Tab-separated table of C-alpha atoms in Angstrom:
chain	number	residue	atom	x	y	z
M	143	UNK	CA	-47.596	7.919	16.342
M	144	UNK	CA	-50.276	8.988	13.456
M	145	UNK	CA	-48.351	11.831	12.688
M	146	UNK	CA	-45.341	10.786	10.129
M	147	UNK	CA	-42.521	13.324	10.602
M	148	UNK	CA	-42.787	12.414	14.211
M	149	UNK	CA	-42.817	8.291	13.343
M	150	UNK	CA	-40.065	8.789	10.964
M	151	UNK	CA	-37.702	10.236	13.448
M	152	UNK	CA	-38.769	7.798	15.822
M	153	UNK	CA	-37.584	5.064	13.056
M	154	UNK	CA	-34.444	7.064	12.288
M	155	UNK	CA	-33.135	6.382	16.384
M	156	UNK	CA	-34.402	2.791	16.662
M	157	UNK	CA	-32.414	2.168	13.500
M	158	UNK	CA	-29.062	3.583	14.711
M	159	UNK	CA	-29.426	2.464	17.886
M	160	UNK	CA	-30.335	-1.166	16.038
M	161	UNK	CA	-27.314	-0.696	13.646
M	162	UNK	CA	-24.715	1.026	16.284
M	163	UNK	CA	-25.212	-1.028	18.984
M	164	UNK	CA	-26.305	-4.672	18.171
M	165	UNK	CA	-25.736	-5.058	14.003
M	166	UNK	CA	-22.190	-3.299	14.181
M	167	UNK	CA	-20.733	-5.749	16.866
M	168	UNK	CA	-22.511	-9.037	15.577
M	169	UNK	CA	-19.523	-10.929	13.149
M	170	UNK	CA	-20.738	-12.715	10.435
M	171	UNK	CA	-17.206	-14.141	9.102
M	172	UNK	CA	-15.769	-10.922	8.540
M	173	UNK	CA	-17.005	-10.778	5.621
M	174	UNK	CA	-20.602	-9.495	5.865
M	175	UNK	CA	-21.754	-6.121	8.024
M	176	UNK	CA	-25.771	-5.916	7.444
M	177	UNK	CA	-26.819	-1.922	7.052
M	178	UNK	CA	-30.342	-2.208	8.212
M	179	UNK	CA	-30.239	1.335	8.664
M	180	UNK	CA	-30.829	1.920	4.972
M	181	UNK	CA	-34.419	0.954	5.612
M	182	UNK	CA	-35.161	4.424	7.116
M	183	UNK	CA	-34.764	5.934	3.273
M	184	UNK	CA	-36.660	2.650	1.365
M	185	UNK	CA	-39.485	3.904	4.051
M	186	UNK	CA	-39.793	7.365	3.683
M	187	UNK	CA	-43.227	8.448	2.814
M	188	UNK	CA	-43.872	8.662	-1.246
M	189	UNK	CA	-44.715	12.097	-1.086
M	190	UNK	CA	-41.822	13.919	1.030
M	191	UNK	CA	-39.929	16.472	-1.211
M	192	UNK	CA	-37.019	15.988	-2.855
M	193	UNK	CA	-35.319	18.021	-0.663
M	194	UNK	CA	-36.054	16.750	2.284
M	195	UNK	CA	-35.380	13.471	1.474
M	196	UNK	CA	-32.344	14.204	0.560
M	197	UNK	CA	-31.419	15.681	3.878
M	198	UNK	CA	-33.053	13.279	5.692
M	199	UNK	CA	-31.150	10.504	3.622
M	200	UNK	CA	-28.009	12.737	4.791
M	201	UNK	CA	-28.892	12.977	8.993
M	202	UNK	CA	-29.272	9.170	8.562
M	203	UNK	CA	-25.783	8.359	6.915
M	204	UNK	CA	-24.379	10.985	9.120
M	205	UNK	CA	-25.911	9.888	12.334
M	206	UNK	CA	-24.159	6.165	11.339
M	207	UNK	CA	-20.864	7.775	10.759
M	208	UNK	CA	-20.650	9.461	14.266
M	209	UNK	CA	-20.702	6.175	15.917
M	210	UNK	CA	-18.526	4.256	13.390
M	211	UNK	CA	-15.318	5.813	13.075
M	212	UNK	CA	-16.734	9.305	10.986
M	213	UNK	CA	-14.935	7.437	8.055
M	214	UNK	CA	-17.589	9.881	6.274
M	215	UNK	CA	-18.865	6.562	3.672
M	216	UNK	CA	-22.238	6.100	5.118
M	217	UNK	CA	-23.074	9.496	4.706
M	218	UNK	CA	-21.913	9.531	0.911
M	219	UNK	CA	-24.044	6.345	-0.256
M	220	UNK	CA	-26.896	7.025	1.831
M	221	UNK	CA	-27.322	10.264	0.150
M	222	UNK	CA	-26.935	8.603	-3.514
M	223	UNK	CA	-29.779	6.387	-1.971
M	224	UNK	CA	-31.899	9.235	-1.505
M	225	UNK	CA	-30.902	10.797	-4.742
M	226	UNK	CA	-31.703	7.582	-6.958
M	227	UNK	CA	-34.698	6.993	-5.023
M	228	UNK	CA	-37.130	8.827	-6.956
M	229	UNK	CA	-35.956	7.249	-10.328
M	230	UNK	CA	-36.153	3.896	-9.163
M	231	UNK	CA	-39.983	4.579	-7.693
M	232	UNK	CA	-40.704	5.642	-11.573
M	233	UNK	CA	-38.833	2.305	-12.559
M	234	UNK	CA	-40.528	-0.185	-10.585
M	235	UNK	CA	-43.909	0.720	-11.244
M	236	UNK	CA	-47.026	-0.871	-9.048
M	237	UNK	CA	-50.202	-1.993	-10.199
M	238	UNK	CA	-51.643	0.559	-7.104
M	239	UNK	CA	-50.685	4.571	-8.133
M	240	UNK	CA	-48.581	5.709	-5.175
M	241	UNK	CA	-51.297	7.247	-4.144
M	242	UNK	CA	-50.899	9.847	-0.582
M	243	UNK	CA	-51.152	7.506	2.335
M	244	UNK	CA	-49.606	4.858	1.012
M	245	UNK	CA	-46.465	3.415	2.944
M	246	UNK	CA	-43.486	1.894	0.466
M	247	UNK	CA	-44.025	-1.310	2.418
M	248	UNK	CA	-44.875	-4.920	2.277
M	249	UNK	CA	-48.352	-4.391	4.193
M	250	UNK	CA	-49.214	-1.325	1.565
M	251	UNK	CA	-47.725	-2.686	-1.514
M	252	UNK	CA	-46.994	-6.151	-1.520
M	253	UNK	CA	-43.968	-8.731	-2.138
M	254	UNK	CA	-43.714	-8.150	-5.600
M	255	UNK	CA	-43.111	-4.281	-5.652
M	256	UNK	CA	-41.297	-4.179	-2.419
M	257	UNK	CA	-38.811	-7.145	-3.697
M	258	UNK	CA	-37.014	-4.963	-6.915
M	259	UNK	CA	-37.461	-1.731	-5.158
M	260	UNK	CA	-35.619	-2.787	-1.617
M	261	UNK	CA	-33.044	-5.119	-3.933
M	262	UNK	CA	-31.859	-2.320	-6.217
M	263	UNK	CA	-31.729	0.371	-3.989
M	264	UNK	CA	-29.532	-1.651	-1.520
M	265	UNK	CA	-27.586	-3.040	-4.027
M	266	UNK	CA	-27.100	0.440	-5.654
M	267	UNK	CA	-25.978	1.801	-1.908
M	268	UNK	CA	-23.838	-1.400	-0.371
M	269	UNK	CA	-21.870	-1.140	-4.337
M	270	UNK	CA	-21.555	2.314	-3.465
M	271	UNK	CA	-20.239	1.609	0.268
M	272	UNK	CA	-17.710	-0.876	-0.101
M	273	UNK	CA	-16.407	0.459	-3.504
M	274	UNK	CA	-15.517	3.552	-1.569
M	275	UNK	CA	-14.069	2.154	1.500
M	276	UNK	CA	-11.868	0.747	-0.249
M	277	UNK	CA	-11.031	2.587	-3.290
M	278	UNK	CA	-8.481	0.418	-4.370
M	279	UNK	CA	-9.303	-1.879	-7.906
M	280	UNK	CA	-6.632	-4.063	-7.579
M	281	UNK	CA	-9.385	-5.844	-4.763
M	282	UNK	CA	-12.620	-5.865	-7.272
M	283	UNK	CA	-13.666	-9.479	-6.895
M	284	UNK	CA	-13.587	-9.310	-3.189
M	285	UNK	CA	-15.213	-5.842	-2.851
M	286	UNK	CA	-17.684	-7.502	-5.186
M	287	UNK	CA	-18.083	-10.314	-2.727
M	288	UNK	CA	-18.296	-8.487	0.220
M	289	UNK	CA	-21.390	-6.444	-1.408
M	290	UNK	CA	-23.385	-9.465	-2.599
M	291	UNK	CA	-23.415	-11.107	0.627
M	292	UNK	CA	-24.019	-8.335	2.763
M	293	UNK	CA	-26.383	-7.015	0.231
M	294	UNK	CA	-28.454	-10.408	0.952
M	295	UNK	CA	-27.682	-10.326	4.602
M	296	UNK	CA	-28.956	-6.821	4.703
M	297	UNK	CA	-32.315	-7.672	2.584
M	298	UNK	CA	-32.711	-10.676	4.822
M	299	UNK	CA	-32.787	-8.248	7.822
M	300	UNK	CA	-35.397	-5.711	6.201
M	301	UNK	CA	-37.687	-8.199	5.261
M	302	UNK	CA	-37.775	-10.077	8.727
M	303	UNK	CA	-38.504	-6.279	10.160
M	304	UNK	CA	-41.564	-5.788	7.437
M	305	UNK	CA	-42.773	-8.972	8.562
M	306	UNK	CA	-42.713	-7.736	12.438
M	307	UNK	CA	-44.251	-4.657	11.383
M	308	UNK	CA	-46.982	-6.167	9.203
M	309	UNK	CA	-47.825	-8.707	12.288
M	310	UNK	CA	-47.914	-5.467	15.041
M	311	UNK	CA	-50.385	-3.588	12.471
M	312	UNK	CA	-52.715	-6.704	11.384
M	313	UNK	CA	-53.588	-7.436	15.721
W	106	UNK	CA	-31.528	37.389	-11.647
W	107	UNK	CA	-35.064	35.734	-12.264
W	108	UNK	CA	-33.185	32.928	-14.757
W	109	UNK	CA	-30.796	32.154	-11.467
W	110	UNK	CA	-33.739	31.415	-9.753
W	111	UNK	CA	-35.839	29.780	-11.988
W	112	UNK	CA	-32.240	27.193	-12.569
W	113	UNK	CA	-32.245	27.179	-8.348
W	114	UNK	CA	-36.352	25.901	-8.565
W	115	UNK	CA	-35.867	23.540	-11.539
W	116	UNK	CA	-32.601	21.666	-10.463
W	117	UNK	CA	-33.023	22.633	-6.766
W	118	UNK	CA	-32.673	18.272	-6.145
W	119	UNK	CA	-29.767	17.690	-8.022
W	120	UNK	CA	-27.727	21.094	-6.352
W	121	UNK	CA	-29.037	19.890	-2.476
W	122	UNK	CA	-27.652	16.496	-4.209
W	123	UNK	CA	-24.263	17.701	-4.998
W	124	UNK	CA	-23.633	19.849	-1.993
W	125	UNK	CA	-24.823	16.905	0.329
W	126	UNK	CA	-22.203	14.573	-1.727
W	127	UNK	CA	-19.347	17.128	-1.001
W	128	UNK	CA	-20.232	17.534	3.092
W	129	UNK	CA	-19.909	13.456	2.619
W	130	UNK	CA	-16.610	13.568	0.095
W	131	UNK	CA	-14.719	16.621	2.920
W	132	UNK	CA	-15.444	14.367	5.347
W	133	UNK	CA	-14.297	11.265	3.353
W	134	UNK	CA	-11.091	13.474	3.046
W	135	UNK	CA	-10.866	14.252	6.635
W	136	UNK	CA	-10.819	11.182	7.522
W	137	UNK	CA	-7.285	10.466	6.236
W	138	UNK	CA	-5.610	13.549	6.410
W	139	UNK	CA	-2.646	13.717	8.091
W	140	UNK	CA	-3.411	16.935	10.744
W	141	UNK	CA	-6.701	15.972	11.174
W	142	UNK	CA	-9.683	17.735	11.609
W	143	UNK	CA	-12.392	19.669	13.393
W	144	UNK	CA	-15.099	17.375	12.242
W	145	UNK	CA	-13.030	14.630	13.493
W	146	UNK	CA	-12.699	15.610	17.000
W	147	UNK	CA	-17.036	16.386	16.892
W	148	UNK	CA	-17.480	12.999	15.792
W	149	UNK	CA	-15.041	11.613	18.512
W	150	UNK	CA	-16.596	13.687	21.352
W	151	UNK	CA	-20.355	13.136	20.716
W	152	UNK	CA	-19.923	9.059	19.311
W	153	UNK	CA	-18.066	8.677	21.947
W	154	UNK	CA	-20.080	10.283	24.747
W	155	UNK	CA	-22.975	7.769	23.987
W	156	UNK	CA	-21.335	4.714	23.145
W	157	UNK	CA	-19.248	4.807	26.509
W	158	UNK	CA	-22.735	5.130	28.464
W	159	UNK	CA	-23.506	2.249	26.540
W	160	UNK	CA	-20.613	0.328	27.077
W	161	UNK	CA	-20.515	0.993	31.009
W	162	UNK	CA	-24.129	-0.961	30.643
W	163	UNK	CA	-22.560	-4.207	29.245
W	164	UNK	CA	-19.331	-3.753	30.646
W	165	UNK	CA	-19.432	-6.950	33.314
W	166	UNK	CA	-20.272	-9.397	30.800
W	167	UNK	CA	-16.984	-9.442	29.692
W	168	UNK	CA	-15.148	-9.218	33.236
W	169	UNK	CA	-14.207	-12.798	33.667
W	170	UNK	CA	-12.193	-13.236	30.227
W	171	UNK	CA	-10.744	-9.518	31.129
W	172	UNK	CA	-9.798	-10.667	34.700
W	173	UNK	CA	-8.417	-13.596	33.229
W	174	UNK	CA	-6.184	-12.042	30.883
W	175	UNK	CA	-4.819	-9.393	33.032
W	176	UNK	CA	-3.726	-11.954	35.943
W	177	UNK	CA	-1.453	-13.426	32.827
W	178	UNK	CA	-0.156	-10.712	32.042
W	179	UNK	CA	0.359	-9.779	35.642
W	180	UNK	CA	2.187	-13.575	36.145
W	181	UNK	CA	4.243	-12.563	33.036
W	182	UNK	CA	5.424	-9.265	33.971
W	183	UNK	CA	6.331	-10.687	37.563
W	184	UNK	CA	8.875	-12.948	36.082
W	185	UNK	CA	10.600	-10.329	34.549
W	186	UNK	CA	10.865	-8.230	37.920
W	187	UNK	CA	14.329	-8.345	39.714
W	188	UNK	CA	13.078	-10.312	42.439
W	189	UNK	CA	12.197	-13.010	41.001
W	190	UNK	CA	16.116	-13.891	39.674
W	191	UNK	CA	18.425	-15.338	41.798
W	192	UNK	CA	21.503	-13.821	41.632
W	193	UNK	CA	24.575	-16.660	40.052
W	194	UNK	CA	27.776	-14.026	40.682
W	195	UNK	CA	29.090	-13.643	43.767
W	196	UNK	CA	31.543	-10.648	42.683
W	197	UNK	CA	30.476	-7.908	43.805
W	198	UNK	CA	29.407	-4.811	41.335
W	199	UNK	CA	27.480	-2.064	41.791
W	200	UNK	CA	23.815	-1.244	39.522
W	201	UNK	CA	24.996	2.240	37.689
W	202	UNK	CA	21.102	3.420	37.171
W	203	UNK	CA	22.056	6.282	34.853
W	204	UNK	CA	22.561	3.873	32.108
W	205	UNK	CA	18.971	3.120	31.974
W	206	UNK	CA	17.063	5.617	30.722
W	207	UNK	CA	12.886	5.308	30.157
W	208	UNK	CA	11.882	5.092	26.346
W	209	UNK	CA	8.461	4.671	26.364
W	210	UNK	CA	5.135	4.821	28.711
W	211	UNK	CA	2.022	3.523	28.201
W	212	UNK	CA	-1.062	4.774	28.923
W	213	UNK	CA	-3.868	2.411	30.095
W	214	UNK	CA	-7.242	2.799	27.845
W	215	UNK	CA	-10.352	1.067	27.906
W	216	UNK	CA	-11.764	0.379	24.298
W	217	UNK	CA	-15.337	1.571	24.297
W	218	UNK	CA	-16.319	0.599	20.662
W	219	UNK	CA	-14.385	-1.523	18.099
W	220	UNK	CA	-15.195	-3.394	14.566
W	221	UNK	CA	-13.701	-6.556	12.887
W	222	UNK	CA	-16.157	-6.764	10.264
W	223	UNK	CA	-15.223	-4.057	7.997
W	224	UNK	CA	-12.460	-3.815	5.710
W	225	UNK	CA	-11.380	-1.004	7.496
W	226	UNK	CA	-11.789	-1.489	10.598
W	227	UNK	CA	-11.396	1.555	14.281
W	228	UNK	CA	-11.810	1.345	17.645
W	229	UNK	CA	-12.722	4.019	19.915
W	230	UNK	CA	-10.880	4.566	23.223
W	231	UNK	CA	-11.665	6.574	26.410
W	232	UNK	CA	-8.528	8.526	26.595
W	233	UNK	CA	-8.165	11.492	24.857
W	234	UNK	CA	-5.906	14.670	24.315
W	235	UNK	CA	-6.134	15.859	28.360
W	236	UNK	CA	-5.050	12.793	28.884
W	237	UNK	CA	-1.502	12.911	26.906
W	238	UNK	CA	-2.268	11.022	23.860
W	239	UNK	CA	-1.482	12.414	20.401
W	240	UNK	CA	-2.186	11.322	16.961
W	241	UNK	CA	-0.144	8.696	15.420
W	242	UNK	CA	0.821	6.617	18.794
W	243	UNK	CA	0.716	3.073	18.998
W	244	UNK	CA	-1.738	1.073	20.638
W	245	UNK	CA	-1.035	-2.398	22.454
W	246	UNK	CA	-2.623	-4.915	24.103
W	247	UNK	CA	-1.675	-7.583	26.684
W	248	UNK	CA	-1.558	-9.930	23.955
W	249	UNK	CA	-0.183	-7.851	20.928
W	250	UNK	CA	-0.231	-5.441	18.923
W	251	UNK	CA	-3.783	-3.361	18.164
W	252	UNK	CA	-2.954	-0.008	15.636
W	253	UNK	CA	-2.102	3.143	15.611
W	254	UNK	CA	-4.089	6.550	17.005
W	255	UNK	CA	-5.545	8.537	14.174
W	256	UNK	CA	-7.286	11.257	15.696
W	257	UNK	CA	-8.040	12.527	19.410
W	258	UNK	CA	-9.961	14.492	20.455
W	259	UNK	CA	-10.401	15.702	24.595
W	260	UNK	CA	-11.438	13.377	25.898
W	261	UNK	CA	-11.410	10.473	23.447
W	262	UNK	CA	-9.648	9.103	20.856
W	263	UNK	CA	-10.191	6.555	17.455
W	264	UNK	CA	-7.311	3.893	16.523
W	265	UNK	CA	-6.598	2.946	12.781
W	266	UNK	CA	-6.475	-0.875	13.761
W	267	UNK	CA	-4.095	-3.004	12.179
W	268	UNK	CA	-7.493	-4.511	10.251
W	269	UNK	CA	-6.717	-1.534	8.139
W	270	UNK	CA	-6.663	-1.322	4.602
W	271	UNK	CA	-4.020	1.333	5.360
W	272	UNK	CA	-1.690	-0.135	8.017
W	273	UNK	CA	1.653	-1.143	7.508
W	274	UNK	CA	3.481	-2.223	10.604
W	275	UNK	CA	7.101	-2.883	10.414
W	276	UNK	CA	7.598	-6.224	11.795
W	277	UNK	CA	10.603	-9.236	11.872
W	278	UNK	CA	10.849	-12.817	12.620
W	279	UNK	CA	11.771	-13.144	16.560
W	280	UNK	CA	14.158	-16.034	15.720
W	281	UNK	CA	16.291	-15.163	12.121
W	282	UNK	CA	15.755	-11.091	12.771
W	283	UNK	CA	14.540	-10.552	9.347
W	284	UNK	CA	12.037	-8.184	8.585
W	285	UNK	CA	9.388	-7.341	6.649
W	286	UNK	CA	6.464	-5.553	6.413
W	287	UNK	CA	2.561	-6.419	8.082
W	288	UNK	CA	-0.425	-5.643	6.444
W	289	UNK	CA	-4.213	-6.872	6.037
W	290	UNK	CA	-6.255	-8.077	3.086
W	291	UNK	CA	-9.290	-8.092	4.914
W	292	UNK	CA	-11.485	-11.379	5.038
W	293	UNK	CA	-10.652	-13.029	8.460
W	294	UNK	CA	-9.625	-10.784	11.023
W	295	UNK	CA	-7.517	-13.118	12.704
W	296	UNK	CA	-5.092	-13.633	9.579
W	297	UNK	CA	-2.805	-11.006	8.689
W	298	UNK	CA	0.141	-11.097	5.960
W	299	UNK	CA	3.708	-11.023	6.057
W	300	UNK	CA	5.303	-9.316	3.439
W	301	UNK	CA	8.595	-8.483	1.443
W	302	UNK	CA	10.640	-11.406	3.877
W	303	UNK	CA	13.384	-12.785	1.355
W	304	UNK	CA	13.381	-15.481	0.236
W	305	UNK	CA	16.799	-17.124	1.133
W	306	UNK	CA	16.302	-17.257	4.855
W	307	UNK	CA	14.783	-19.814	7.034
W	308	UNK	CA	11.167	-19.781	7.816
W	309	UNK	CA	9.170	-22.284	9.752
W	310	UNK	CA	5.664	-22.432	10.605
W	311	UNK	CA	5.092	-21.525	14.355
W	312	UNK	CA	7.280	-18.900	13.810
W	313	UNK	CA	7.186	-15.793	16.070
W	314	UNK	CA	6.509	-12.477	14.090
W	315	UNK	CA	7.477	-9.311	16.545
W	316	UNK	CA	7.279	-5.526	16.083
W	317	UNK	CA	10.827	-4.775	14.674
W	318	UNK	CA	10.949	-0.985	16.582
W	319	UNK	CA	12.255	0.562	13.259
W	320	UNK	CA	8.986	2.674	13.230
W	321	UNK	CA	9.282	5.607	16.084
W	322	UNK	CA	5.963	4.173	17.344
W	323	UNK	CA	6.217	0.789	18.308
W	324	UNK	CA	8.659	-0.697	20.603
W	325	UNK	CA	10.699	-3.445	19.930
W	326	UNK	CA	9.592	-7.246	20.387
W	327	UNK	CA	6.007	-5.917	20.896
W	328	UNK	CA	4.049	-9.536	20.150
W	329	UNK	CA	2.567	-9.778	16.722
W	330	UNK	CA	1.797	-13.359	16.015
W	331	UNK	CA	2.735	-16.733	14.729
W	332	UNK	CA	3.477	-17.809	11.269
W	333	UNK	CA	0.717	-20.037	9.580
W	334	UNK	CA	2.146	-20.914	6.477
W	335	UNK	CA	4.099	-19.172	3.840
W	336	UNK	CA	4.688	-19.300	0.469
W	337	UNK	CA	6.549	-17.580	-2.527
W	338	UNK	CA	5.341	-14.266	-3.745
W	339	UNK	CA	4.776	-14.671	-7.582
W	340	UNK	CA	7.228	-12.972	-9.292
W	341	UNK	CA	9.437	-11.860	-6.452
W	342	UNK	CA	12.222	-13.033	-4.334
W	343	UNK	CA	10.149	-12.731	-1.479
W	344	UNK	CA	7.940	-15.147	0.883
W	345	UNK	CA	4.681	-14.391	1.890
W	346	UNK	CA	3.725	-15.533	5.240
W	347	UNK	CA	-0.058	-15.791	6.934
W	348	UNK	CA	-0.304	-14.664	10.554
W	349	UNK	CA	-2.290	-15.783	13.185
W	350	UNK	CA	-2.367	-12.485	15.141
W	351	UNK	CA	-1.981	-13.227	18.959
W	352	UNK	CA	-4.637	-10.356	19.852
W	353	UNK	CA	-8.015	-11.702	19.313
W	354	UNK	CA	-9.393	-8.096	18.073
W	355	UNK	CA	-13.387	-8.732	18.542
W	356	UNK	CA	-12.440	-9.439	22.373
W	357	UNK	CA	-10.804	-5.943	23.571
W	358	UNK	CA	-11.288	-4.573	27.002
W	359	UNK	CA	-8.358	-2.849	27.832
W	360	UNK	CA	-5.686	-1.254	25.600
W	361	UNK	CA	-2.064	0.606	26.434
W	362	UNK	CA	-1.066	3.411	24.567
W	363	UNK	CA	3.085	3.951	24.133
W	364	UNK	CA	4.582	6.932	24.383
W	365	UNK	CA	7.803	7.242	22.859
W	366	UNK	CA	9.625	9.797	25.400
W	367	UNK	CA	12.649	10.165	22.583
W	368	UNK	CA	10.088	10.530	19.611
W	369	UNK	CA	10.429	13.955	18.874
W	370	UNK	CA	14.464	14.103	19.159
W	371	UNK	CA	14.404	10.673	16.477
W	372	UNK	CA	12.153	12.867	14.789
W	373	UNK	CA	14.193	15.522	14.599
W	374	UNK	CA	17.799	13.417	13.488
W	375	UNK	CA	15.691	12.131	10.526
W	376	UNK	CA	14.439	15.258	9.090
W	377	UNK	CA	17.735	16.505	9.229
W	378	UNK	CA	19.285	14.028	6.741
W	379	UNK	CA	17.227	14.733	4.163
């Protein structure tokens, strides 16, 4: 488990499998469909290359898509995810350098860099998802809707999982 | 021949970036074109491989409600079979069979994955091309109607569900004949919305919205759902009506897929008028 391309994988099935099978057929009014998957990409090591993060931003979207209809979205923002990552590192800045070794996570960094990072990047890629699932103006107000509260419903989700995480690590 | 790679090093993130974001945009594209596509049927095959091992797991959860819904529409079916009329004539005539002729089949499907949640929404069945089903068939269930098929692949296929920002199902009121069109708005999947019904004609809440088989998909009279409430359309001479859809969608076991035997020579008679 110590070695990180190995645990990262190992996150990127227990995600799917989390989203695919249990997130995708709980209904929350219709409204709201949590994407805890994105957390794969907010947790990404600080120092994997660009390039890889990009791809790996890419199997995760596309992995999602296979077992949800290939309507191709997932894919699309979880890529802009990874792209937009590294500015948004640079723009919420810690009091800690992201030094190697450090995990982007609660345990590593605390509450108050993990709250703007995880909120803008998932705000930046639910906008992204519903906006383009529909494609259609005429519905703005409820597209906007749809991505606030799933947007919170999805945060909710990440931070109960940091908080299991933190616990298993602390014993 | 050095500058090109020197540009490949310095913007080698935003080019990975941009060809990434056009895999995601063909596949976006894919998605609703009308022959589909090769990247549809992989998706199809290999989703739907796993999610049906899945689904065999937690399959018997939901037997009792399936059980009971099938024995209803068993009882239903049984009153429509000869048998069970008593004949009221006692001339004598004899059944001339030719005059019947079979429209439609249906193929029986089990749904192996499904959404509600979205705003636009598939569901996954087990049947596939081997198994006679082609793209753009309509899908029923025991209770009403469920979409249309949007791409198969061997052994699978996905259904554009009427909780699609897309469909459009031609439907009419069972008890004036009037029609008008069916769509979604997303929100509550069990409300749907009754367009383009004019506005002179009678409407009552309870009423019974039915497929109007002027689509070469659907059969007639296929059940729809009830009318909620209606109201004017701003603007227009036309009611709106909200429709309780008689299919609860989240609760899919078993689908049918119709075959319309006398599709392709409809098909045909139409292209030729134009």
């Amino acid at each position: 488990m110590s070695n990180p391309i190995i645990r990262n994988i190992l996150r990127l099935i227990v995600l799917v499998f989390i989203q695919v099978f249990i997130l995708d057929n709980m209904h929350l009014g219709g409204y709201i469909n949590p994407m805890l998957y994105v957390m794969f990409v907010l947790m990404l090591p600080f120092e994997t290359p660009g390039w890889l993060m990009l791809f790996s931003s890419f199997v995760m979207g596309f992995s999602i898509d296979i077992f949800t209809g290939m309507t191709g979205i997932h894919t699309f923002s979880t890529v802009f995810m990874g792209f937009v990552r590294p500015s948004v590192l640079r723009l919420v800045s810690s009091s800690r350098d992201y030094e190697p070794g450090l995990q982007p996570s609660v345990r590593d960094l605390g509450w108050d860099w993990f709250l703007p990072y995880s909120i803008l990047l998932i705000f930046i890629h639910h906008t992204l998802y519903f906006f383009v699932e529909v494609l259609r103006f005429s519905e703005f107000f409820a597209i906007l809707g749809r991505t606030i509260l799933s947007s919170l419903v999805t945060l909710i989700f990440i931070f109960l999982a940091q908080v299991i995480i933190y616990r298993k690590k602390k014993r | 021949m050095r500058n090109l790679i020197a540009f490949l090093q310095r913007f080698h993130f935003f080019i990975l970036f941009l060809i990434l974001e056009t895999v995601a945009i063909i596949i976006i594209a894919s998605n609703n074109s009308y022959q589909g596509s090769a990247i549809q049927g992989f998706a199809n095959e290999l989703g739907g491989g796993i999610t049906n091992r899945y689904n065999n797991l937690t399959d018997y959860v939901n037997l009792r409600e399936t059980n009971r819904i099938l024995a209803e529409e068993n009882a239903r079916l049984r009153r429509q079979i000869e048998s069970s009329y008593v004949k009221y004539t006692h001339h004598t005539f004899t059944i001339n069979d030719t005059i019947y002729k079979q429209q439609y089949t249906f193929i029986d499907a089990k749904v192996i994955s499904s959404s509600s949640s979205k705003r636009n929404n598939y569901m996954m069945l087990n049947k596939g091309s081997i198994h006679g089903v082609k793209k753009s068939m309509a899908v029923i269930s025991s209770n009403g109607i469920v979409g249309i098929v949007s791409s198969v692949s061997k052994n699978y296929s996905k259904v554009m569900m009427v909780l699609h920002s897309e469909s459009r199902i031609s439907a009419k009121l069972k008890r004036t004949n009037y029609s008008g069109s069916l769509i979604w708005k997303g929100g509550n999947y069990r409300y749907g919305l009754l367009t383009d019904i004019p506005s002179h004609i009678d409407i009552k809440k309870g009423d019974t919205v039915i497929t109007s088989g002027f689509s070469l998909d659907f059969p007639e009279g296929i059940m729809i759902g009830r009318i909620e409430n209606f109201k004017q359309d701003p603007g227009t001479s036309t009611y709106e009506g909200k429709v309780k859809f008689s299919a609860d969608y989240n609760k899919l076991d078993y689908v049918y897929i119709v075959r319309n035997l006398f599709k392709e020579e409809q098909q045909t008679i139409m292209n030729t008028e134009q």
